[in-house]
CSV table of C-alpha atoms in Angstrom, one decimal:
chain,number,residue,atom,x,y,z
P,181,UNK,CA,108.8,99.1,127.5
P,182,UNK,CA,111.1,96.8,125.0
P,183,UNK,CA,114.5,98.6,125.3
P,184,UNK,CA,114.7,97.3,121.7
P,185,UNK,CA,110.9,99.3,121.4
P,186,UNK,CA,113.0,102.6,122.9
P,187,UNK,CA,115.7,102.1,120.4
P,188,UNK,CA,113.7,102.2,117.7
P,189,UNK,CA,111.6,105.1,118.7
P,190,UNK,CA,114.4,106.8,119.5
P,191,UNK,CA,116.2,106.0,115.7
P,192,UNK,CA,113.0,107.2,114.2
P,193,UNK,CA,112.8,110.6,115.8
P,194,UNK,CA,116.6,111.4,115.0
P,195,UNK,CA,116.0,110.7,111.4
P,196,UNK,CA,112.9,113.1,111.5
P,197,UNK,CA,110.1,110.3,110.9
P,198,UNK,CA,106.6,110.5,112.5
P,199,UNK,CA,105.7,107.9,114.8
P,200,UNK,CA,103.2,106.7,117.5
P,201,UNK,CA,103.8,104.5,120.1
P,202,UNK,CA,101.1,102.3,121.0
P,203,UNK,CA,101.2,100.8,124.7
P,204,UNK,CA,99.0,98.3,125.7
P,205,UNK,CA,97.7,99.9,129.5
P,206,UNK,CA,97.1,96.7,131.0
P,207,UNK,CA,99.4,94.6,129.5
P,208,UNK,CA,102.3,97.4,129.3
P,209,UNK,CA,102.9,95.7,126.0
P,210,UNK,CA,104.1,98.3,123.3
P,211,UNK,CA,104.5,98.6,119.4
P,212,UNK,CA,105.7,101.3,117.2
P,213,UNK,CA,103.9,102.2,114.1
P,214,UNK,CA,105.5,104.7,111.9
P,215,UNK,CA,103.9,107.4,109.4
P,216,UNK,CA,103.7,105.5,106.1
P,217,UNK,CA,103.2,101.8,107.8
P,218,UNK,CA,100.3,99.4,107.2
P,219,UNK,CA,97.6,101.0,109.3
P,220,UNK,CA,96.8,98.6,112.2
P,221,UNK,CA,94.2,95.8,111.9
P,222,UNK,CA,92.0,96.9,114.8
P,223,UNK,CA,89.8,99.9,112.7
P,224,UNK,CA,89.6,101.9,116.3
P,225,UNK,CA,93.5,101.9,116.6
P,226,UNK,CA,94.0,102.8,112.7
P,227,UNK,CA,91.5,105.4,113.0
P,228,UNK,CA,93.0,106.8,116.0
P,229,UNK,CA,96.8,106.0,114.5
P,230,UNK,CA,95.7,108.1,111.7
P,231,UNK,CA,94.2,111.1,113.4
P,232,UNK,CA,97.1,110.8,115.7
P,233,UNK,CA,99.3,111.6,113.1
P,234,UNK,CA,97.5,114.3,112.0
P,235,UNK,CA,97.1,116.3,115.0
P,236,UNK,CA,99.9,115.7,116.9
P,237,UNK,CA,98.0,114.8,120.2
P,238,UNK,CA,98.8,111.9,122.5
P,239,UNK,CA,96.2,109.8,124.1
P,240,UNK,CA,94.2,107.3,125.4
P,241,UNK,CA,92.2,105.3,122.9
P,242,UNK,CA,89.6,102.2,124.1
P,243,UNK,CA,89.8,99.6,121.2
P,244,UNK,CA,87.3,96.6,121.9
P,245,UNK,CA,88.9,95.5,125.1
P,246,UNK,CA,92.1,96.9,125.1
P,247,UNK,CA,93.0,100.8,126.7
P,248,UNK,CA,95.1,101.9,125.0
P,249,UNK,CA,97.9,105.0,125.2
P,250,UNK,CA,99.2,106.1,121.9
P,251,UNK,CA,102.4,108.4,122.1
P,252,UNK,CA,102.9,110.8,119.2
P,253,UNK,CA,106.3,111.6,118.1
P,254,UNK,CA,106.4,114.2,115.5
P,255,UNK,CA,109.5,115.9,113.8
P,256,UNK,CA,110.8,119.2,114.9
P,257,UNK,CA,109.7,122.4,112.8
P,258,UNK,CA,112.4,123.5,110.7
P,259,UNK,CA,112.8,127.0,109.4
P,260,UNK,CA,114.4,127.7,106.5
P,261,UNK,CA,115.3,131.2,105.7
P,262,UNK,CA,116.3,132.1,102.0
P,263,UNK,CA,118.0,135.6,102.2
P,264,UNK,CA,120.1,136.9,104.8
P,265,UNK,CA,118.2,140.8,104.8
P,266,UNK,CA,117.4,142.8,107.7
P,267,UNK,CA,114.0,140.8,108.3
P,268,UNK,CA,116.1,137.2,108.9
P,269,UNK,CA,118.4,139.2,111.9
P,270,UNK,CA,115.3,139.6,113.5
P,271,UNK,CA,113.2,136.3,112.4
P,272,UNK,CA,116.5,134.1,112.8
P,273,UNK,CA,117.0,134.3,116.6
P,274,UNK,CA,113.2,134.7,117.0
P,275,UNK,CA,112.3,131.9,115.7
P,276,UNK,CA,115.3,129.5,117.4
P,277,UNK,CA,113.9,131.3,120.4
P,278,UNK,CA,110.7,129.4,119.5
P,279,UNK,CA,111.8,126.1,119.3
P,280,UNK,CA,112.2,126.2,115.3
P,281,UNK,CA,115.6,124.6,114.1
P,282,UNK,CA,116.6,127.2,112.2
P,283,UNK,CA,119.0,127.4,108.8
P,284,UNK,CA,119.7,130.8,106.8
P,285,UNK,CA,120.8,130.5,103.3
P,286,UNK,CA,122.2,133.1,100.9
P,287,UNK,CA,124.4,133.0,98.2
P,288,UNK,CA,125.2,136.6,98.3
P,289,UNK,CA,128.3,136.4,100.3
P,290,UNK,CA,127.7,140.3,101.6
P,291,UNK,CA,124.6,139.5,103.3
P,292,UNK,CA,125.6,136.3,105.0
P,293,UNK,CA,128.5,137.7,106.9
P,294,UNK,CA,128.8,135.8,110.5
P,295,UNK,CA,128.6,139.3,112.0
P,296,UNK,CA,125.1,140.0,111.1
P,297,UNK,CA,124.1,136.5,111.9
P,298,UNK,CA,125.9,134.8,114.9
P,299,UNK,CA,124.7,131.8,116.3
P,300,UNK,CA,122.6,131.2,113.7
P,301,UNK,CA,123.1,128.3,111.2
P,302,UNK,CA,124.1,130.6,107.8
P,303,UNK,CA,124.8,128.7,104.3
P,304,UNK,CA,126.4,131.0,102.4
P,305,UNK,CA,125.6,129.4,99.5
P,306,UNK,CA,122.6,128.6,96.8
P,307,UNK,CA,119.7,126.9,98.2
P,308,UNK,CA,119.8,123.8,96.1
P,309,UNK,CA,124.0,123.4,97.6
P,310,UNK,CA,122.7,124.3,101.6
P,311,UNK,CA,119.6,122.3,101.2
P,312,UNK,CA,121.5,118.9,99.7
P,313,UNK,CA,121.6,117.4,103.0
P,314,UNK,CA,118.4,118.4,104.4
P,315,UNK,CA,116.3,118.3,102.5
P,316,UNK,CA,112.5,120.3,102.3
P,317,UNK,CA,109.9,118.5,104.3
P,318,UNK,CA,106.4,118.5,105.5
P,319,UNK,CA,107.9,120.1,108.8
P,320,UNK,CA,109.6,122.8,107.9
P,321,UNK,CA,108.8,126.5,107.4
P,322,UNK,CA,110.4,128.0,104.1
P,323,UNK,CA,110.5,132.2,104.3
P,324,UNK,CA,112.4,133.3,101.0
P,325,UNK,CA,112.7,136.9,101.8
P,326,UNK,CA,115.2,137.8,99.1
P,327,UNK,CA,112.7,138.6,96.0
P,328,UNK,CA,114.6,137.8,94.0
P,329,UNK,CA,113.7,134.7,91.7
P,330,UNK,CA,117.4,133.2,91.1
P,331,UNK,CA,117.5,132.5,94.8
P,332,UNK,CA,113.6,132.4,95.5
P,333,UNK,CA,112.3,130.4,93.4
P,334,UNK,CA,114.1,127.2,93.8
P,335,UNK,CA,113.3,126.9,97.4
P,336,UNK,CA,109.5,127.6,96.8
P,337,UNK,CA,109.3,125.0,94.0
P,338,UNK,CA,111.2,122.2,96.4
P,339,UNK,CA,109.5,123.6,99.9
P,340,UNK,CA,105.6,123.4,97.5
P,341,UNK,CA,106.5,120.1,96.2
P,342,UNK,CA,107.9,118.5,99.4
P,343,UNK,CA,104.6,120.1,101.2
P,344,UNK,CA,106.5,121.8,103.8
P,345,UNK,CA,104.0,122.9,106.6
P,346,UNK,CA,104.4,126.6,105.8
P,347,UNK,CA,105.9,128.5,102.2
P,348,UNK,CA,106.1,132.3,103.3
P,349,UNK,CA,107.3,134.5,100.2
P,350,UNK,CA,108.4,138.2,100.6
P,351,UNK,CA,107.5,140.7,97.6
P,352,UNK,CA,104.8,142.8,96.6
P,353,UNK,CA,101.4,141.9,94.6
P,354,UNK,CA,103.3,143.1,91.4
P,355,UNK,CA,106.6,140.8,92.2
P,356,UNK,CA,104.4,137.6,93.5
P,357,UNK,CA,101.9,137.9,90.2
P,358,UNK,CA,105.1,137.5,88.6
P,359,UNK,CA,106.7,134.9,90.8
P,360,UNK,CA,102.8,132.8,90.3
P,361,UNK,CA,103.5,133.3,86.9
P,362,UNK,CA,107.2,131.4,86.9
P,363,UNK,CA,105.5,129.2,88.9
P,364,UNK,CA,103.0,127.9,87.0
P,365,UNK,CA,105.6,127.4,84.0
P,366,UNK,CA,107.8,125.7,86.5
P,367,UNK,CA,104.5,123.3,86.6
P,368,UNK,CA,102.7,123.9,90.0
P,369,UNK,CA,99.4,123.8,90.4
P,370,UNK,CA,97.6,127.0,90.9
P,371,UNK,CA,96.4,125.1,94.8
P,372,UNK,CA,100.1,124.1,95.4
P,373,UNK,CA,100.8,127.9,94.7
P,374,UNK,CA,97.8,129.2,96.5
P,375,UNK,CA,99.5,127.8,99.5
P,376,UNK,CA,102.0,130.7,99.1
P,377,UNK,CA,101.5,133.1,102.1
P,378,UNK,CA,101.9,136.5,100.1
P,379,UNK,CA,102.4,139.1,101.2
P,380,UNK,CA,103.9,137.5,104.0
P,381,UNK,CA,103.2,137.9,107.5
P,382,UNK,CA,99.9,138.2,109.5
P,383,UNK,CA,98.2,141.4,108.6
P,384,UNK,CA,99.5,143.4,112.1
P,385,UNK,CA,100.2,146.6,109.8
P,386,UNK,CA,103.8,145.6,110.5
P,387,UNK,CA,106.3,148.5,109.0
P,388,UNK,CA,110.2,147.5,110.5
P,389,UNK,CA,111.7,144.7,109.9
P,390,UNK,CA,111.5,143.7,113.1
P,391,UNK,CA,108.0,143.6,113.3
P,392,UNK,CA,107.7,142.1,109.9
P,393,UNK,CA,109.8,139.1,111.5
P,394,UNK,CA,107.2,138.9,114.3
P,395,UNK,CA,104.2,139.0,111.8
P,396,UNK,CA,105.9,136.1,109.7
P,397,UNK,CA,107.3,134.1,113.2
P,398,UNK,CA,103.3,134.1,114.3
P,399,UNK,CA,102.2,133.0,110.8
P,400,UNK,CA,104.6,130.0,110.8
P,401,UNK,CA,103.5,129.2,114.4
P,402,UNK,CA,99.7,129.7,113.1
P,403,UNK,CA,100.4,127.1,110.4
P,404,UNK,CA,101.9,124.6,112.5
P,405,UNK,CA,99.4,124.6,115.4
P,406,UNK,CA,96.3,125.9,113.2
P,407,UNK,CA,96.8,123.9,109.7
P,408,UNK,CA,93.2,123.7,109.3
P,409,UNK,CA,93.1,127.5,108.8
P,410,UNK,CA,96.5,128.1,107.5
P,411,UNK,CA,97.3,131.2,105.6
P,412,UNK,CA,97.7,131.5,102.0
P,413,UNK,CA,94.2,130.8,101.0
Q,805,UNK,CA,101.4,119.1,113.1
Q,806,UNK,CA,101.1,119.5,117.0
Q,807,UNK,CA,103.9,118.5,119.1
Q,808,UNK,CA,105.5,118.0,116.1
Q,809,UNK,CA,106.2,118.9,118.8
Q,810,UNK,CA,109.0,120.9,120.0
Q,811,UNK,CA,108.4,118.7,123.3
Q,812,UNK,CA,107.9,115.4,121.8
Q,813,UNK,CA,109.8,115.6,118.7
Q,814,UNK,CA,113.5,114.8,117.3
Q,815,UNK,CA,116.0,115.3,120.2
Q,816,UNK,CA,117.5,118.0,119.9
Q,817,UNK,CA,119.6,118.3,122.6
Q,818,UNK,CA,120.0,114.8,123.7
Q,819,UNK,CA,121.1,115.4,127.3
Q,820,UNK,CA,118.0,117.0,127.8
Q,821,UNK,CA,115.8,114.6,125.4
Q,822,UNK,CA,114.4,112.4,128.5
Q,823,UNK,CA,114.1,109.5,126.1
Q,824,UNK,CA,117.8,109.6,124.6
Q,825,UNK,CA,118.9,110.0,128.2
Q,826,UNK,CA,116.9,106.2,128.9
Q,827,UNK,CA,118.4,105.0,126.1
Q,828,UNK,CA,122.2,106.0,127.1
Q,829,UNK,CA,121.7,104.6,130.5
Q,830,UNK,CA,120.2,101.2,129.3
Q,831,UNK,CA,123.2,101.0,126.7
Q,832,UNK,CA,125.5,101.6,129.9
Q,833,UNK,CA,123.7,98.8,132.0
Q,834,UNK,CA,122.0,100.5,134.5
Q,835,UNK,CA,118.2,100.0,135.2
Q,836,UNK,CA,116.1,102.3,133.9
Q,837,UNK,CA,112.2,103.2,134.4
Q,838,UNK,CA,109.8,105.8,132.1
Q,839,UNK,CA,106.9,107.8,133.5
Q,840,UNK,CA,104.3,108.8,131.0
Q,841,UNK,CA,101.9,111.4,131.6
Q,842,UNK,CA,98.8,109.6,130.1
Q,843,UNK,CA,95.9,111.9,130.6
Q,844,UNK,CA,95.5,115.2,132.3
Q,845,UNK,CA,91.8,116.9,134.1
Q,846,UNK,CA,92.0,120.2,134.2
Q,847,UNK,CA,95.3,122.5,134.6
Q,848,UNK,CA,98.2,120.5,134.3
Q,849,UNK,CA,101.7,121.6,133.9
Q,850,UNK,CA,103.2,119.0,131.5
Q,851,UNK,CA,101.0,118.0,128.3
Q,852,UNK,CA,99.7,114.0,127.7
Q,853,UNK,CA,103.0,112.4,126.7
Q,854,UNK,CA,105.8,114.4,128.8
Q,855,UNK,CA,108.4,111.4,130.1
Q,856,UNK,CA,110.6,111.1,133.3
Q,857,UNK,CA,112.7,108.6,133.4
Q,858,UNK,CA,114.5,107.8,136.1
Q,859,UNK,CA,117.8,104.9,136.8
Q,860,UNK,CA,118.2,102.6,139.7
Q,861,UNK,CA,120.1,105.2,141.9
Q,862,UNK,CA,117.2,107.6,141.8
Q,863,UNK,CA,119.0,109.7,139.3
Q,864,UNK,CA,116.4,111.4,136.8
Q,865,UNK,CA,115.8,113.0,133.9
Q,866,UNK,CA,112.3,115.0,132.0
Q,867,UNK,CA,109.8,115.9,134.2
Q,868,UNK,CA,105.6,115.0,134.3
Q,869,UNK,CA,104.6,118.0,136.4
Q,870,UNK,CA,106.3,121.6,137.1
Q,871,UNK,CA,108.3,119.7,140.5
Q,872,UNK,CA,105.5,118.8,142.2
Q,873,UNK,CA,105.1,115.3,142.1
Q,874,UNK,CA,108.4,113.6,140.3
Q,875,UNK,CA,109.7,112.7,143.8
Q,876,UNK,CA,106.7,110.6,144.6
Q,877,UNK,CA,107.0,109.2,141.5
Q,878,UNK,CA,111.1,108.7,141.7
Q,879,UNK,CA,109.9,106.8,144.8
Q,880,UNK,CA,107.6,104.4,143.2
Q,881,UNK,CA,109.8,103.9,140.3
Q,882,UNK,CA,112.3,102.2,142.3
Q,883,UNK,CA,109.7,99.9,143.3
Q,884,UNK,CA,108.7,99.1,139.3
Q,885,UNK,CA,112.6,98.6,138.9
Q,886,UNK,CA,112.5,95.8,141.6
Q,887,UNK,CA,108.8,94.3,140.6
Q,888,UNK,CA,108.9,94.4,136.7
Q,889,UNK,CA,104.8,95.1,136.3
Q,890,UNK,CA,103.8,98.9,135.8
Q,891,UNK,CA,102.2,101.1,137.6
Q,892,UNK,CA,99.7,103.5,137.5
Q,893,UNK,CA,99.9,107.0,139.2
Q,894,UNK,CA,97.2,109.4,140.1
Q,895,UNK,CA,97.8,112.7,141.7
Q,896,UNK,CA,95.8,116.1,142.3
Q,897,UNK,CA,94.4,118.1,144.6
Q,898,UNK,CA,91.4,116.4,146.4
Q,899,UNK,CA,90.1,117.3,150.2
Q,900,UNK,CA,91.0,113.8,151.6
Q,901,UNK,CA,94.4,113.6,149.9
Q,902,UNK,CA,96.1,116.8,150.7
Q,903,UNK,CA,97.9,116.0,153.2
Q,904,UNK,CA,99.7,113.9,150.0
Q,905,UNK,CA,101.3,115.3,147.5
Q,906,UNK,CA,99.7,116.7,145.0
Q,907,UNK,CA,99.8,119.5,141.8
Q,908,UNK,CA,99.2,123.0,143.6
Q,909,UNK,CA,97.9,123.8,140.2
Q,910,UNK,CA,94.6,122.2,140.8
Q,911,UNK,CA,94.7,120.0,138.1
Q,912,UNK,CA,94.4,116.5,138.3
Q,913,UNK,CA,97.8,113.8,135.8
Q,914,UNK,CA,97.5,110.2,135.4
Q,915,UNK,CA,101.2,108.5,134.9
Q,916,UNK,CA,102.0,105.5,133.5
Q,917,UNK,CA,105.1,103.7,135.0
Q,918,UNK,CA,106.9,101.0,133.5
Q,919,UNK,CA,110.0,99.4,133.1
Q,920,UNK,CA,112.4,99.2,130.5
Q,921,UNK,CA,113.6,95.7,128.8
């Protein structure tokens, strides 16, 4: 491997872009190709680039006379939680516990008190000032647990847009047909609102808020390693 | 969205991101070889595209298996240092190669060794 090749791996996975590595078995010859990139001339390899990208697996690939071992480097889940509630002191740690990078944001300066949230990455502030230098992406989870549509709302608009991996929303049929109303003034589609998991959470017949963080933890992990039947439809 | 991965994705923690840990040894001038774990048969403790990489002194980092085969692979590595052309590794569990080692799991990894630069 090209320590110039390992550099440039290594600057794409710090700044959180998708990319495979393609090495050459027999030759040992390697090239990157990041998510976005002219797809590769060989049809085989672009095929496999592609599907590569998609599902995350890393593997061997025969292309005419070439074996090939493509490398999949895909971003870290995020989770973004909007509302710093009794839910998010169980969900937060749970989910870092998972692997998730985690980041709680809540403007309401009572409810994001370091005490009920050590360790944990807490913006006491409103999403669109916590969020200005990450931004949304496809691989992050966004849980807004607050209901309430001043500090909802912005994050589900930028989290549906951006096509983050997973929008969880908290509220009951009543507040989300409201919230799908706003929604679909704010001009989303009614499939980019559909992708709203609401009520939130696997159906476990969850009542604490503890188990409510569980339900929503293993609906996050469903849509990451299950997208094809993610929730919300 | 798979290993988007929270094994193969962004370092997190770089002294424990095998790949970041080859790149800070190369930037300090030391040799430097990657294991790949290119397919896997059956149970296998590390998934298709776990590293190990591993410096001129023997000193490594990352891991292709649960322990049970890095020092075999340590050992060839220093070999792929010295000789430049990679290497392809084979271990599991079969009758006639028990006495080598091997994954007590049962399961059967096929590493890719190479150099770096």
């Amino acid at each position: 491997m090209d320590a110039e090749l390992l550099k440039g791996l290594n600057a794409a996975r710090r700044n959180r872009q998708a990319a495979v590595l393609v090495t050459d078995l027999a030759t040992g010859e390697g090239r990157l190709v990041m998510k976005g990139d002219v797809a590769p001339s060989d049809p085989v390899l672009a095929e496999a680039v592609a599907k590569a990208f998609v599902t995350g697996k890393s593997g061997v690939v025969e292309a005419g006379e070439s074996r090939l071992f493509l490398n999949v480097h895909l971003p870290a889940p995020r989770m973004v939680i909007i509302g710093a509630v009794h839910i998010s002191q169980a969900l937060a740690p749970m989910a870092a516990m998972t692997g998730f990078d985690v980041r709680l944001i809540d403007p309401r300066t009572a409810f994001a008190t370091e005490e009920r949230f050590a360790g944990i990455d807490l913006r006491a502030e409103w999403p669109e000032e916590a969020l200005a230098d990450r931004p949304i992406d496809a691989y992050t989870a966004l849980v807004a647990v607050t209901h309430d549509p001043k500090i909802d709302d912005w994050p589900l608009v930028s989290a549906l847009k951006a096509g983050a991996f997973y929008v969880g929303a908290l509220g009951s049929r009543k507040t989300h047909a409201r919230r799908v109303e706003r929604l679909t003034e704010a001009g989303l589609s009614a499939e980019q609102i559909g992708r709203i998991a609401a009520p939130i959470g696997l159906d476990i017949g969850a009542q604490s808020p503890q188990e409510i963080a569980v339900a929503i933890l293993a609906q996050a992990v469903a849509a990451l390693r299950k997208p094809a039947d993610a929730a919300g439809a | 969205m798979t290993s988007m991965d929270m094994e193969t994705g962004a370092p997190g923690d770089e002294r424990l991101d095998p790949l970041a840990v080859a790149e800070r040894w190369v930037d300090e001038g030391r040799s430097v070889a990657v294991a790949t774990v290119i397919e896997t048969w059956g149970s296998a403790p590390r998934p298709v595209g776990s590293h190990l990489v591993i410096d001129g002194e023997g000193n490594f980092s990352g891991s292709v298996s649960g322990g049970c085969v890095e020092g075999a692979v340590i050992a060839e590595a220093s070999e792929v240092i010295s000789a430049g052309a990679p290497r392809m590794l084979e271990f599991g569990v079969a009758d006639e190669t028990a006495w080598r080692v091997g994954l007590s799991c049962g399961g059967r990894i096929r590493v890719y060794l190479e150099r770096v630069g």
